[in-house]
Tab-separated table of C-alpha atoms in Angstrom:
chain	number	residue	atom	x	y	z
A	509	MET	CA	-14.584	-73.784	-86.863
A	510	ARG	CA	-17.432	-71.041	-85.941
A	511	PHE	CA	-19.183	-69.967	-82.855
A	512	GLN	CA	-22.359	-69.106	-82.847
A	513	LYS	CA	-23.637	-67.712	-78.961
A	514	VAL	CA	-21.743	-66.143	-76.072
A	515	GLN	CA	-22.583	-65.825	-72.863
A	516	LEU	CA	-20.344	-63.664	-70.447
A	517	HIS	CA	-21.406	-63.397	-66.374
A	518	ARG	CA	-20.396	-60.790	-63.733
A	519	SER	CA	-18.961	-61.633	-60.410
A	520	PRO	CA	-17.252	-60.101	-57.964
A	521	PRO	CA	-13.651	-58.214	-60.054
A	522	MET	CA	-10.325	-59.037	-60.864
A	523	ALA	CA	-8.178	-57.203	-62.396
A	524	HIS	CA	-5.742	-60.235	-64.203
A	525	PHE	CA	-8.356	-61.959	-66.126
A	526	LEU	CA	-8.345	-60.292	-69.217
A	527	SER	CA	-4.605	-60.811	-71.061
A	528	ASP	CA	-6.026	-64.314	-70.447
A	529	LEU	CA	-9.120	-64.375	-72.041
A	530	LYS	CA	-7.986	-62.682	-74.581
A	531	PRO	CA	-7.127	-64.470	-77.294
A	532	LEU	CA	-10.414	-66.824	-77.132
A	533	LEU	CA	-12.244	-63.469	-77.175
A	534	ARG	CA	-10.432	-62.350	-80.335
A	535	ARG	CA	-11.941	-65.470	-82.220
A	536	LEU	CA	-15.352	-64.426	-81.585
A	537	PRO	CA	-16.259	-61.885	-84.227
A	538	LEU	CA	-19.718	-60.741	-82.159
A	539	VAL	CA	-17.895	-59.799	-78.841
A	540	ARG	CA	-16.456	-56.461	-77.145
A	541	THR	CA	-13.178	-56.744	-74.769
A	542	SER	CA	-13.626	-54.367	-71.721
A	543	ARG	CA	-11.606	-52.738	-68.753
A	544	ARG	CA	-14.523	-53.890	-67.213
A	545	GLU	CA	-13.387	-56.942	-64.800
A	546	TYR	CA	-14.470	-60.239	-63.791
A	547	SER	CA	-13.799	-62.870	-61.542
A	548	ASP	CA	-15.508	-65.884	-63.200
A	549	ILE	CA	-16.392	-66.294	-66.730
A	550	SER	CA	-18.844	-67.868	-68.386
A	551	VAL	CA	-18.379	-69.047	-72.000
A	552	ARG	CA	-20.883	-71.039	-73.920
A	553	PHE	CA	-20.890	-71.197	-77.810
A	554	TYR	CA	-22.147	-74.092	-80.526
A	555	ALA	CA	-18.748	-75.286	-82.655
A	556	VAL	CA	-20.061	-75.864	-86.474
A	557	ALA	CA	-17.121	-78.032	-88.403
A	558	GLY	CA	-17.010	-76.513	-91.925
A	559	PRO	CA	-16.720	-73.811	-93.731
A	560	PRO	CA	-20.039	-70.824	-92.614
A	561	GLY	CA	-22.528	-71.150	-94.975
A	562	PRO	CA	-26.601	-72.532	-95.974
A	563	SER	CA	-25.656	-75.579	-94.526
A	564	THR	CA	-24.454	-74.580	-90.990
A	565	ASP	CA	-26.112	-71.430	-90.247
A	566	ALA	CA	-27.213	-70.214	-86.870
A	567	LYS	CA	-30.586	-71.727	-87.141
A	568	LYS	CA	-29.210	-75.213	-87.427
A	569	ILE	CA	-27.960	-75.238	-84.769
A	570	VAL	CA	-29.632	-77.325	-81.962
A	571	PRO	CA	-30.076	-75.535	-78.644
A	572	ASP	CA	-28.333	-76.154	-75.044
A	573	THR	CA	-31.603	-78.015	-73.699
A	574	GLN	CA	-31.856	-80.395	-76.337
A	575	SER	CA	-29.949	-83.432	-77.924
A	576	SER	CA	-27.518	-83.102	-80.708
A	577	GLN	CA	-28.333	-86.109	-82.361
A	578	GLY	CA	-29.608	-85.720	-85.341
A	579	GLN	CA	-27.793	-82.985	-86.437
A	580	ALA	CA	-24.435	-83.187	-88.300
A	581	GLY	CA	-22.207	-81.775	-87.824
A	582	ALA	CA	-23.105	-79.995	-84.422
A	583	ARG	CA	-21.776	-80.001	-80.570
A	584	PRO	CA	-22.671	-78.341	-78.368
A	585	VAL	CA	-19.340	-77.258	-76.306
A	586	GLU	CA	-19.063	-75.071	-72.697
A	587	ILE	CA	-16.105	-73.388	-71.012
A	588	ARG	CA	-15.727	-72.309	-67.845
A	589	PHE	CA	-13.172	-70.207	-66.449
A	590	HIS	CA	-12.159	-70.385	-63.202
A	591	PRO	CA	-10.218	-67.652	-60.581
A	592	SER	CA	-7.391	-70.913	-59.771
A	593	ARG	CA	-7.220	-71.159	-63.895
A	594	LEU	CA	-6.810	-66.824	-64.233
A	595	ARG	CA	-2.985	-65.993	-64.878
A	596	ASN	CA	-1.200	-64.660	-60.749
A	597	THR	CA	-3.426	-67.505	-59.370
A	598	PRO	CA	-2.312	-70.448	-58.005
A	599	ASP	CA	-4.669	-73.771	-59.613
A	600	THR	CA	-4.709	-76.047	-55.949
A	601	SER	CA	-6.300	-78.653	-58.690
A	602	LYS	CA	-2.633	-79.563	-60.089
A	603	ALA	CA	0.700	-81.754	-58.735
A	604	PRO	CA	3.031	-79.283	-56.849
A	605	ASN	CA	5.911	-78.645	-59.002
A	606	THR	CA	8.994	-80.546	-57.532
A	607	ASP	CA	11.091	-79.671	-60.012
A	608	THR	CA	14.051	-78.132	-58.056
A	609	ASN	CA	16.027	-76.473	-60.578
A	610	LYS	CA	13.304	-73.840	-60.911
A	611	PRO	CA	14.038	-70.524	-58.641
A	612	ALA	CA	11.413	-70.170	-55.968
A	613	PRO	CA	9.069	-67.762	-56.065
A	614	ASP	CA	9.657	-64.465	-54.783
A	615	ALA	CA	7.683	-64.383	-51.686
A	616	ALA	CA	8.177	-60.440	-51.776
A	617	THR	CA	6.441	-60.307	-54.602
A	618	PRO	CA	3.114	-58.271	-53.543
A	619	THR	CA	-0.307	-59.793	-55.238
A	620	PRO	CA	-2.793	-57.875	-56.774
A	621	GLY	CA	-4.663	-55.427	-54.134
A	622	GLN	CA	-2.087	-56.210	-51.431
A	623	ASN	CA	0.374	-52.824	-51.451
A	624	ARG	CA	0.959	-52.921	-55.388
A	625	GLN	CA	3.786	-50.653	-56.555
A	626	LEU	CA	1.886	-47.616	-57.742
A	627	GLY	CA	2.426	-47.002	-61.093
A	628	PRO	CA	3.773	-46.887	-64.212
A	629	PHE	CA	1.218	-44.550	-65.261
A	630	THR	CA	1.768	-45.352	-69.443
A	631	ARG	CA	-2.273	-45.320	-70.410
A	632	PRO	CA	-4.360	-41.738	-71.118
A	633	GLY	CA	-5.961	-42.159	-67.429
A	634	VAL	CA	-9.895	-40.272	-67.052
A	635	GLY	CA	-10.337	-36.639	-65.815
A	636	THR	CA	-11.261	-37.635	-62.109
A	637	ALA	CA	-9.923	-40.768	-61.416
A	638	THR	CA	-12.169	-41.701	-58.057
A	639	PHE	CA	-11.592	-45.018	-55.790
A	640	GLU	CA	-14.219	-45.480	-53.333
A	641	HIS	CA	-11.490	-48.369	-51.536
A	642	ASN	CA	-8.090	-49.850	-51.091
A	643	GLU	CA	-8.523	-52.384	-53.388
A	644	GLY	CA	-9.361	-49.937	-56.457
A	645	TRP	CA	-6.199	-48.124	-56.217
A	646	ASP	CA	-4.027	-51.108	-55.629
A	647	ARG	CA	-5.568	-52.833	-58.797
A	648	ARG	CA	-6.436	-49.764	-60.911
A	649	ALA	CA	-4.774	-46.814	-60.401
A	650	HIS	CA	-1.907	-47.477	-63.663
A	651	MET	CA	-5.342	-47.670	-65.992
A	652	LEU	CA	-7.083	-44.721	-64.767
A	653	ILE	CA	-4.261	-41.822	-63.828
A	654	GLY	CA	-3.256	-40.852	-66.790
A	655	ASP	CA	-1.896	-37.761	-68.986
A	656	LEU	CA	-5.436	-36.838	-68.750
A	657	THR	CA	-6.275	-36.587	-64.754
A	658	ASN	CA	-6.743	-33.920	-63.481
A	659	GLY	CA	-8.489	-34.668	-60.067
A	660	LEU	CA	-8.814	-37.464	-57.815
A	661	GLY	CA	-11.522	-38.710	-55.605
A	662	PHE	CA	-11.115	-40.744	-53.163
A	663	GLY	CA	-14.409	-42.508	-51.121
A	664	PRO	CA	-15.644	-42.435	-47.597
A	665	GLY	CA	-14.337	-46.144	-47.593
A	666	PHE	CA	-10.601	-45.392	-48.843
A	667	ASN	CA	-8.199	-45.546	-46.002
A	668	LEU	CA	-5.829	-42.579	-47.215
A	669	THR	CA	-3.125	-41.971	-45.975
A	670	ARG	CA	0.101	-40.225	-46.473
A	671	GLN	CA	1.933	-43.019	-47.786
A	672	HIS	CA	-1.217	-42.373	-50.746
A	673	ILE	CA	0.410	-38.306	-51.573
A	674	GLU	CA	4.403	-39.342	-51.391
A	675	ASP	CA	3.912	-42.319	-53.579
A	676	PHE	CA	1.747	-40.291	-56.072
A	677	VAL	CA	3.519	-37.556	-56.143
A	678	THR	CA	6.918	-39.152	-56.127
A	679	VAL	CA	6.184	-41.393	-59.050
A	680	ALA	CA	4.034	-39.267	-61.253
A	681	PRO	CA	4.985	-35.213	-60.899
A	682	THR	CA	4.296	-34.759	-64.232
A	683	ILE	CA	0.391	-35.828	-63.609
A	684	ALA	CA	0.630	-34.101	-60.065
A	685	GLY	CA	2.015	-31.009	-61.561
A	686	GLN	CA	-1.600	-30.655	-63.056
A	687	LEU	CA	-3.189	-31.811	-60.366
A	688	THR	CA	-6.609	-29.152	-60.259
A	689	VAL	CA	-8.811	-31.221	-57.586
A	690	PHE	CA	-8.724	-33.391	-54.506
A	691	VAL	CA	-11.265	-34.595	-52.766
A	692	LYS	CA	-11.572	-37.040	-49.526
A	693	LYS	CA	-15.235	-38.056	-48.647
A	694	TYR	CA	-16.186	-39.176	-45.363
A	695	MET	CA	-20.346	-39.490	-44.667
A	696	GLY	CA	-21.259	-39.614	-47.952
A	697	GLY	CA	-20.794	-41.739	-50.866
A	698	ILE	CA	-22.542	-45.414	-51.897
A	699	ALA	CA	-24.792	-46.537	-49.227
A	700	GLY	CA	-24.587	-49.202	-47.500
A	701	ASP	CA	-22.675	-51.314	-45.201
A	702	TYR	CA	-19.206	-50.749	-45.014
A	703	THR	CA	-16.132	-49.536	-43.175
A	704	ARG	CA	-16.200	-45.327	-43.219
A	705	TYR	CA	-12.147	-44.319	-42.738
A	706	PRO	CA	-12.182	-40.852	-41.578
A	707	ILE	CA	-8.459	-39.530	-42.200
A	708	THR	CA	-5.871	-40.299	-39.573
A	709	ASP	CA	-2.624	-39.787	-41.165
A	710	ILE	CA	-2.467	-37.109	-42.817
A	711	THR	CA	-0.478	-34.906	-41.629
A	712	ASP	CA	1.237	-31.501	-42.032
A	713	GLU	CA	3.993	-32.638	-43.471
A	714	ALA	CA	2.275	-34.493	-46.252
A	715	MET	CA	-0.019	-31.699	-47.024
A	716	THR	CA	2.815	-29.169	-47.422
A	717	THR	CA	3.593	-31.584	-50.078
A	718	LEU	CA	0.502	-32.285	-51.248
A	719	ALA	CA	0.969	-28.096	-51.897
A	720	ALA	CA	3.904	-27.264	-53.327
A	721	HIS	CA	3.706	-30.486	-56.411
A	722	CYS	CA	0.227	-30.284	-57.089
A	723	PRO	CA	0.763	-25.485	-57.725
A	724	LYS	CA	-2.601	-25.902	-59.870
A	725	LEU	CA	-4.529	-27.484	-56.863
A	726	LYS	CA	-8.029	-25.445	-56.958
A	727	ARG	CA	-10.186	-27.934	-55.197
A	728	CYS	CA	-8.947	-29.627	-52.248
A	729	ARG	CA	-11.683	-31.509	-50.100
A	730	LEU	CA	-10.518	-33.553	-47.420
A	731	ARG	CA	-13.915	-34.353	-44.771
A	732	GLY	CA	-13.487	-35.859	-41.839
A	733	ILE	CA	-9.587	-35.439	-40.843
A	734	GLU	CA	-8.288	-34.754	-37.556
A	735	GLY	CA	-4.171	-33.868	-36.729
A	736	LEU	CA	-3.709	-31.037	-38.798
A	737	THR	CA	-3.121	-27.074	-37.803
A	738	ASP	CA	-2.536	-24.336	-39.901
A	739	VAL	CA	1.106	-25.219	-41.687
A	740	SER	CA	-1.242	-27.124	-44.241
A	741	LEU	CA	-4.043	-24.297	-44.856
A	742	ARG	CA	-0.720	-21.676	-45.149
A	743	ALA	CA	0.719	-24.499	-47.781
A	744	LEU	CA	-1.903	-24.871	-49.426
A	745	VAL	CA	-2.659	-20.693	-49.666
A	746	THR	CA	0.590	-19.259	-50.807
A	747	LYS	CA	2.086	-22.722	-52.833
A	748	CYS	CA	-1.229	-22.813	-55.027
A	749	PRO	CA	-2.057	-19.875	-56.435
A	750	ASN	CA	-5.300	-20.726	-58.292
A	751	ILE	CA	-6.547	-22.464	-55.186
A	752	ASN	CA	-10.835	-21.182	-54.469
A	753	TYR	CA	-11.961	-24.202	-52.252
A	754	ILE	CA	-10.216	-25.665	-49.224
A	755	GLU	CA	-11.994	-28.085	-46.422
A	756	ALA	CA	-10.755	-29.947	-43.545
A	757	THR	CA	-13.881	-31.030	-41.063
A	758	PRO	CA	-13.815	-33.024	-38.526
A	759	HIS	CA	-15.586	-36.479	-37.621
A	760	ALA	CA	-17.395	-37.852	-34.975
A	761	ASN	CA	-14.221	-38.785	-32.881
A	762	GLY	CA	-11.766	-36.081	-33.503
A	763	GLY	CA	-10.487	-32.901	-35.055
A	764	ASN	CA	-8.104	-30.313	-36.362
A	765	SER	CA	-5.799	-27.696	-34.079
A	766	PHE	CA	-6.267	-24.491	-36.223
A	767	ASP	CA	-5.109	-21.104	-34.734
A	768	GLY	CA	-6.538	-18.532	-36.522
A	769	SER	CA	-3.830	-17.776	-38.252
A	770	THR	CA	-4.318	-18.541	-41.864
A	771	PHE	CA	-7.273	-15.454	-41.161
A	772	GLU	CA	-4.573	-13.167	-40.315
A	773	LEU	CA	-2.762	-14.014	-43.208
A	774	LEU	CA	-5.330	-13.753	-45.878
A	775	GLU	CA	-6.764	-10.765	-44.006
A	776	SER	CA	-3.461	-8.801	-44.582
A	777	GLN	CA	-2.640	-9.768	-47.916
A	778	PRO	CA	-5.336	-9.269	-50.608
A	779	ASN	CA	-3.496	-10.803	-53.278
A	780	LEU	CA	-2.075	-14.309	-51.316
A	781	ALA	CA	-4.836	-17.052	-53.396
A	782	PRO	CA	-7.195	-14.192	-55.173
A	783	ARG	CA	-9.742	-16.771	-56.749
A	784	LEU	CA	-10.632	-17.956	-53.138
A	785	ARG	CA	-14.525	-18.475	-53.152
A	786	ALA	CA	-15.354	-20.680	-49.554
A	787	ILE	CA	-13.136	-21.812	-46.969
A	788	ARG	CA	-14.640	-25.222	-44.520
A	789	LEU	CA	-12.736	-25.769	-41.203
A	790	ASP	CA	-13.696	-26.597	-37.263
A	791	ASN	CA	-15.091	-24.385	-35.141
A	792	MET	CA	-12.402	-24.324	-32.006
A	793	GLY	CA	-14.491	-22.008	-30.297
A	794	THR	CA	-12.091	-19.578	-28.614
A	795	GLU	CA	-13.372	-15.629	-29.159
A	796	SER	CA	-9.938	-14.724	-30.207
A	797	TYR	CA	-10.705	-17.108	-33.048
A	798	LEU	CA	-13.601	-16.374	-34.181
A	799	GLU	CA	-12.849	-12.381	-34.233
A	800	LYS	CA	-10.375	-13.366	-36.920
A	801	ALA	CA	-12.996	-15.379	-38.547
A	802	ALA	CA	-14.911	-12.504	-38.675
A	803	ALA	CA	-12.439	-9.655	-39.713
A	804	LEU	CA	-11.504	-12.011	-42.726
A	805	ALA	CA	-14.868	-12.474	-43.493
A	806	LYS	CA	-15.538	-8.246	-43.700
A	807	ALA	CA	-11.816	-7.781	-45.147
A	808	ARG	CA	-13.133	-10.904	-48.447
A	809	PRO	CA	-16.465	-10.315	-48.530
A	810	ASN	CA	-16.938	-12.878	-51.436
A	811	LEU	CA	-15.253	-15.557	-49.602
A	812	LEU	CA	-17.763	-17.295	-47.552
A	813	LEU	CA	-16.483	-18.788	-44.443
A	814	GLN	CA	-17.972	-21.740	-42.595
A	815	LEU	CA	-16.867	-23.114	-38.734
A	816	LEU	CA	-18.259	-26.610	-37.691
A	817	THR	CA	-18.554	-27.806	-34.290
A	818	ILE	CA	-19.853	-31.640	-34.014
A	819	VAL	CA	-23.189	-31.436	-31.804
A	820	PRO	CA	-22.318	-34.813	-28.682
A	821	ASN	CA	-24.123	-36.869	-28.671
A	822	GLU	CA	-27.202	-36.198	-31.027
A	823	THR	CA	-27.510	-38.282	-34.441
A	824	SER	CA	-30.354	-38.206	-37.264
A	825	GLU	CA	-31.849	-41.243	-37.548
A	826	GLU	CA	-29.472	-43.344	-40.310
A	827	GLY	CA	-27.060	-42.565	-37.186
A	828	VAL	CA	-25.033	-39.392	-38.739
A	829	PRO	CA	-23.627	-36.946	-36.006
A	830	LYS	CA	-25.310	-33.666	-35.867
A	831	VAL	CA	-23.136	-30.624	-36.524
A	832	ASP	CA	-23.466	-27.002	-36.366
A	833	THR	CA	-22.285	-24.766	-38.820
A	834	ARG	CA	-20.993	-21.045	-38.076
A	835	VAL	CA	-21.652	-19.206	-41.371
A	836	TYR	CA	-19.424	-16.068	-42.276
A	837	LYS	CA	-20.189	-13.781	-45.609
A	838	GLY	CA	-19.304	-10.309	-45.298
A	839	GLU	CA	-20.967	-8.662	-42.090
A	840	GLY	CA	-23.234	-11.500	-41.966
A	841	VAL	CA	-23.285	-14.522	-38.843
A	842	MET	CA	-25.642	-17.014	-38.853
A	843	THR	CA	-25.261	-20.426	-37.238
A	844	ILE	CA	-26.817	-23.942	-39.473
A	845	ARG	CA	-27.403	-27.365	-37.624
A	846	SER	CA	-27.598	-30.028	-40.283
A	847	ASP	CA	-25.739	-33.442	-40.535
A	848	LEU	CA	-22.357	-34.012	-40.922
A	849	LEU	CA	-21.862	-34.179	-44.251
């Protein structure tokens, strides 16, 4: 049998289709499998009787819009794979299992995309593993995170919690030890109507854990976060000697509680976090806080310090909140109004 024509149609993702389809695709010489995810695949081909040769070449195969009568040995065949036919998905067309001798399935076993256990990370992975939504983390983390990974990125539609940090550093301590980038976006990312999740469940304890397990961290950017204090900032500057960018900025309905003690620490210890070039935080607005910020900027003239304040009741045409950013660079100070990033 020789296969002549194959058509693959993609629809929304389902990570566990590939192993079911591979036995068929291995028999098709012109098809290359990949890690792309599909939930519904249509394969259409012609089966030709007899060995390949002049009598059975492709031009003698009848197209599917024509009748196969008169073409000896050729017949159109269509195979369609539905989600109900794939592994780990119940097939409702079959009769229920009445064999009482077989053990019942474990109700606690997670399904793909729902609280799947993280890891194991046995693949090389990619340099920066990015996840736009939580389903991507549940289904693809074991594919994207590996020995080559040195960065983690989370989109606006990802609801990042302290459990994600704890699971990652526990399951993959070696990979965590080589991590240099940790980013969570808030307003940016893929355009469209979807929920933007601020960071409301990351605590100082979680940030201390992250800093302790990721000593090579260079860039930590957490946009739309609330509830942090200077404990988190001190953990980053003391446990991550190569840190060069720190950002922990508020969202429209909440922010952090910094007191400026980290500014004093960095001012008094010039050799602490020597590569630090930018800090972007909430503007607490108090006189003491602003004085400590100005003193730090003067002590470290190469450091760019930005303090954000959400402008109440003012948004852009797209509904993005406006912010006033107080910028310190050396002895210079200026305020810029822009959209919240």
